[in-house]
Tab-separated table of C-alpha atoms in Angstrom:
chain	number	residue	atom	x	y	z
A	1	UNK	CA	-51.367	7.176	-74.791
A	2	UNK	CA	-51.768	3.467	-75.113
A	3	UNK	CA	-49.792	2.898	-71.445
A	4	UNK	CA	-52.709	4.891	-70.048
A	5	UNK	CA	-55.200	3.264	-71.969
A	6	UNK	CA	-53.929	0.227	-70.832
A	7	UNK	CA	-53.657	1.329	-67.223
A	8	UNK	CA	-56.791	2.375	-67.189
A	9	UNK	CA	-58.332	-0.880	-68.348
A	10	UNK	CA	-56.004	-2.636	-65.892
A	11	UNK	CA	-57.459	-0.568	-63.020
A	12	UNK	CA	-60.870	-0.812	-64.180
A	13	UNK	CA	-60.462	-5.134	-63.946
A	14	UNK	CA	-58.504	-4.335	-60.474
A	15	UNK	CA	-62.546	-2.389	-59.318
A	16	UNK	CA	-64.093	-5.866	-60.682
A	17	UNK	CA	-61.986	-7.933	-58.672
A	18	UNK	CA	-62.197	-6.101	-55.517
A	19	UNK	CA	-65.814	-5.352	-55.637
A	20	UNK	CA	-66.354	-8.746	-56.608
A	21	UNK	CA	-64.040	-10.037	-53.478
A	22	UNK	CA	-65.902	-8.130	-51.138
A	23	UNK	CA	-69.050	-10.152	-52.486
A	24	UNK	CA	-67.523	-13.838	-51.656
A	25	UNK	CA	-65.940	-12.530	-48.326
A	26	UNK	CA	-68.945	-11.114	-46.532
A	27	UNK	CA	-71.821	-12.989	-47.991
A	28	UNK	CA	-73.020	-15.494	-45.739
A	29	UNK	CA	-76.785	-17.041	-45.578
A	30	UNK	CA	-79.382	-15.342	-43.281
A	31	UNK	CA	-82.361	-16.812	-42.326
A	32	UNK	CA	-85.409	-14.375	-40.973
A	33	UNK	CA	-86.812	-16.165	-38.082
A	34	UNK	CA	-90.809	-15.817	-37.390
A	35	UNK	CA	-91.281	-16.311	-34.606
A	36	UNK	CA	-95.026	-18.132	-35.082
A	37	UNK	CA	-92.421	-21.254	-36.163
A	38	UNK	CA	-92.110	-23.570	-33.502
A	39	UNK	CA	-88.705	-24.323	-32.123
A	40	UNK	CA	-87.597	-28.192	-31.699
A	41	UNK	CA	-84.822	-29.735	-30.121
A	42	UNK	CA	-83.040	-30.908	-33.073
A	43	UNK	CA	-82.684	-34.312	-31.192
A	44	UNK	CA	-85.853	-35.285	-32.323
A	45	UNK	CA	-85.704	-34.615	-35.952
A	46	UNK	CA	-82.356	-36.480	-36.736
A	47	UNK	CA	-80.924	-39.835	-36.794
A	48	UNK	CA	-77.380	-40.770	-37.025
A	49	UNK	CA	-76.319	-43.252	-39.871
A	50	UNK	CA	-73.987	-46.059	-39.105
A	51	UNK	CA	-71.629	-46.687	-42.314
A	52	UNK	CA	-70.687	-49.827	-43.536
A	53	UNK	CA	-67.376	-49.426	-43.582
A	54	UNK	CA	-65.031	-46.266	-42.605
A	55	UNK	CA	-62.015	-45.653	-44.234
A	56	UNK	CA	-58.609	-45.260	-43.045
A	57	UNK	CA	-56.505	-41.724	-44.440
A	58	UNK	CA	-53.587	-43.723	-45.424
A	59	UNK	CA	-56.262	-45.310	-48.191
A	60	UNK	CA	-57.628	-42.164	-49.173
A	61	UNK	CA	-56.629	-41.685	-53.244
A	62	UNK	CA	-56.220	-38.199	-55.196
A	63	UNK	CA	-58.961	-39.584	-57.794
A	64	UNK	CA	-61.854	-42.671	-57.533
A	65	UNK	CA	-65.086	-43.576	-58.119
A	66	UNK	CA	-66.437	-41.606	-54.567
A	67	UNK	CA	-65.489	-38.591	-52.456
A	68	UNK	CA	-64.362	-39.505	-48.937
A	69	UNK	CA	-66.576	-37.283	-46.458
A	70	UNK	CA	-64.410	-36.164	-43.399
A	71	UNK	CA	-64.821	-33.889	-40.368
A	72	UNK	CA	-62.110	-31.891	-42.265
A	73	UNK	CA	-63.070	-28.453	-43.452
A	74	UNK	CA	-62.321	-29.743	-46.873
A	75	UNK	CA	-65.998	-30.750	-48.884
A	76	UNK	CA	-64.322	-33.753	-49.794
A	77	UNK	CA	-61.462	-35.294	-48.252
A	78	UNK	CA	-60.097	-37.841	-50.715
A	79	UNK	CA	-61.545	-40.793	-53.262
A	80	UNK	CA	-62.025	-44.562	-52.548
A	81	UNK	CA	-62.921	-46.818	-55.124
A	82	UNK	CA	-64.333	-49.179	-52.247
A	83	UNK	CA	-67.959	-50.373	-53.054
A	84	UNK	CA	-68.218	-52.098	-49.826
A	85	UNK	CA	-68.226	-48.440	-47.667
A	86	UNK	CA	-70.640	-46.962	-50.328
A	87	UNK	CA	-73.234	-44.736	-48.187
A	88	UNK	CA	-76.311	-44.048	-50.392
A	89	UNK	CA	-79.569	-43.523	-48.770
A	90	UNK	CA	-81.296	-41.577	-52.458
A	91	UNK	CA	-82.202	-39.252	-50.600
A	92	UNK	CA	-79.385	-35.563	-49.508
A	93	UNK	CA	-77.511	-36.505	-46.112
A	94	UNK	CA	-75.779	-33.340	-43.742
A	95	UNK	CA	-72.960	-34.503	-42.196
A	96	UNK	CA	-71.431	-33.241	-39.052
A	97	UNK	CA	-67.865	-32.974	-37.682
A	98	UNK	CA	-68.685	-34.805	-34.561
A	99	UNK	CA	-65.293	-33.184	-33.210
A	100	UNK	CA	-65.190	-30.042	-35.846
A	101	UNK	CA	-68.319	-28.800	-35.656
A	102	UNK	CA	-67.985	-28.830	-39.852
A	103	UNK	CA	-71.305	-29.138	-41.324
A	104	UNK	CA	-71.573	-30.882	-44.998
A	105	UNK	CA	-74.546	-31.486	-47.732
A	106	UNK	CA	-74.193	-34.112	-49.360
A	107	UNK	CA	-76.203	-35.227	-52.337
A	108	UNK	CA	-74.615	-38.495	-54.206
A	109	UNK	CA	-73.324	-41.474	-52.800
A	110	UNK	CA	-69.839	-41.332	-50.486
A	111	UNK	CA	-67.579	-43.091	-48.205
A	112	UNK	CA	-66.792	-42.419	-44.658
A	113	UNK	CA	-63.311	-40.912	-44.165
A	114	UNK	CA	-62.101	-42.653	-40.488
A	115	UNK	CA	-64.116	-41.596	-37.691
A	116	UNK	CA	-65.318	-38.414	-36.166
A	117	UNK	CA	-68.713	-37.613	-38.278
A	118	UNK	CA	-72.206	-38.097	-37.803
A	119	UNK	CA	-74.516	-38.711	-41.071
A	120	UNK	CA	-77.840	-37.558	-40.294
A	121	UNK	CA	-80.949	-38.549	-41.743
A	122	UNK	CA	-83.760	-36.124	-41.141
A	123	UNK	CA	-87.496	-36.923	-40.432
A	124	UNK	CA	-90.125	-35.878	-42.924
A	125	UNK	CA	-90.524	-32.284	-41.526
A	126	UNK	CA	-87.585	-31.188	-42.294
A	127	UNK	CA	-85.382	-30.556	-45.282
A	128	UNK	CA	-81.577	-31.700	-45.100
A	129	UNK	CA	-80.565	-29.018	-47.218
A	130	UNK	CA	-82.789	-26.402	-44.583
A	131	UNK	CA	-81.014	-27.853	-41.999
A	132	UNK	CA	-77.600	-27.660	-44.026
A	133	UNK	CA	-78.390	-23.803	-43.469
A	134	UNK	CA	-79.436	-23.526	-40.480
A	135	UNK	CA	-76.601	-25.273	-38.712
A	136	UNK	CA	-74.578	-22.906	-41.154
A	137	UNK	CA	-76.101	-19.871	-39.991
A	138	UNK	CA	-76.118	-20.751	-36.354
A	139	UNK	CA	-72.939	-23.494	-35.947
A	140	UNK	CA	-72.683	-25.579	-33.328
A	141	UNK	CA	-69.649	-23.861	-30.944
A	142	UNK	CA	-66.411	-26.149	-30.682
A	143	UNK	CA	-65.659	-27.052	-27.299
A	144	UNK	CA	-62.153	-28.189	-27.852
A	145	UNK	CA	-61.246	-32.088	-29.740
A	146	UNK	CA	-64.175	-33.844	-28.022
A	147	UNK	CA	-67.451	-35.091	-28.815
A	148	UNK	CA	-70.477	-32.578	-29.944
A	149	UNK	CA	-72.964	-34.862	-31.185
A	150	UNK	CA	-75.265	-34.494	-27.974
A	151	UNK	CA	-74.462	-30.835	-28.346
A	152	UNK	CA	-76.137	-30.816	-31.672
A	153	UNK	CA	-79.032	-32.693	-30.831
A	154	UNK	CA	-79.795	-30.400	-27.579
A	155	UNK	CA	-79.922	-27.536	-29.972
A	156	UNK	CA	-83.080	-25.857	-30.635
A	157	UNK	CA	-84.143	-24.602	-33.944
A	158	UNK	CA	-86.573	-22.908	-35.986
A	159	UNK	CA	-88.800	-25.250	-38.112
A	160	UNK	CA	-91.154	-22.985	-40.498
A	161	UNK	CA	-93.661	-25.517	-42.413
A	162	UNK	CA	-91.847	-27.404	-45.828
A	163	UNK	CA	-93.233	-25.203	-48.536
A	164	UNK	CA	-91.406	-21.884	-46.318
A	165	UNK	CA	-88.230	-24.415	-46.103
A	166	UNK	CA	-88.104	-25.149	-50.030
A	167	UNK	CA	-88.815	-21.177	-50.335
A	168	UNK	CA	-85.631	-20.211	-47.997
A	169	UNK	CA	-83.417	-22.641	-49.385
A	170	UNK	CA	-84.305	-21.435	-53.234
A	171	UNK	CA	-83.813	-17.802	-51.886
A	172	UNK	CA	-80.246	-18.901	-50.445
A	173	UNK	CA	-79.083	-21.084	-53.107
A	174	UNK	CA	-79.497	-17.706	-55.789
A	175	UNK	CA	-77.622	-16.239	-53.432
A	176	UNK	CA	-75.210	-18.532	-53.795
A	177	UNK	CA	-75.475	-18.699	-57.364
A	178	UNK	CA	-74.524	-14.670	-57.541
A	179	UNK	CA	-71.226	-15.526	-55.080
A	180	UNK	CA	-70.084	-18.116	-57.098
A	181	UNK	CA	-70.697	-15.882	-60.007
A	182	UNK	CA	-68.046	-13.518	-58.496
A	183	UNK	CA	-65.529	-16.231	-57.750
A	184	UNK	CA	-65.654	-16.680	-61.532
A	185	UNK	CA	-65.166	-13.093	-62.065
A	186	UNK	CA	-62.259	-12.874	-59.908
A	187	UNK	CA	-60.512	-15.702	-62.011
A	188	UNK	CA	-61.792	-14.385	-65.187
A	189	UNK	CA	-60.187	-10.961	-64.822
């Protein structure tokens, strides 16, 4: 009697972790277009950063003061302890994998990891984190190891005033709340 019980409990955990697995697997941000939002080349709403300093992979460290941003598909690459390559702007940055496509948010200061991403500083009509989602949404297709930067700035997207931005990216980020929910699920059980 206690085997079953215990079986039973065991397979009841197993439903928890598979439903919750499904969650993490197939979510993935939508964004409903309307299409009374004008479309702009994306050209015109980004510039790329120049860092002070880039560093080289045989200097990245397992632990330091700040995360090394790469094209990898890794949100942070390494640690570097170097002040001079410190990239903080006080305001969120996207990067892009010039030759990855990867697209990154990032939010707290950071060094350049070697070459092969743009930072991108948006304009005041758009919010990096809205444009974290929509290049997630719709990436940027990989032409092979080559450059994609003028890719990216020839696309067009959808930009819906700032208040509808802040209201899709609060709507996406609960989403994101309830997936990373599940991933603690799945290790819980």
């Amino acid at each position: 009697d206690v085997q079953r019980e215990i079986v039973a409990e065991i397979d009841g955990y197993q439903k928890i972790i598979d439903g919750a697995r499904q969650v993490v697997e197939n979510w993935k941000p939508q964004i409903e277009i309307d299409p009374n939002w004008i479309v702009v080349d994306l050209g015109e709403l980004i510039s790329a950063i120049t860092p002070p300093k880039k560093i080289q992979q045989s200097k990245f460290n397992t632990n330091g003061k700040y995360p090394i941003i790469d094209q990898s598909q890794n949100d942070i690459a390494g640690y570097s302890n170097d002040e001079d390559a410190v990239i903080d702007f006080g305001s969120p940055l996207v990067v892009f994998g010039d030759h990855t496509c990867t697209v990154k948010y990032v939010d707290n200061p950071f060094v350049q990891g070697a070459d092969g991403i743009k930072i991108l500083k948006v304009d005041e009509r758009l919010l990096p984190k809205y444009l974290y989602f929509i290049l997630k949404v719709n990436p940027i297709k990989s032409d092979g190891y080559r450059r994609h930067f003028s890719k990216l700035k020839e696309t067009k997207i959808p930009l819906p005033p700032l208040e509808v931005q802040h209201e899709i990216v609060a709507r996406i980020e609960a989403e994101r709340k309830v997936v990373d929910g599940c991933k603690e699920l799945i290790a819980l059980y």
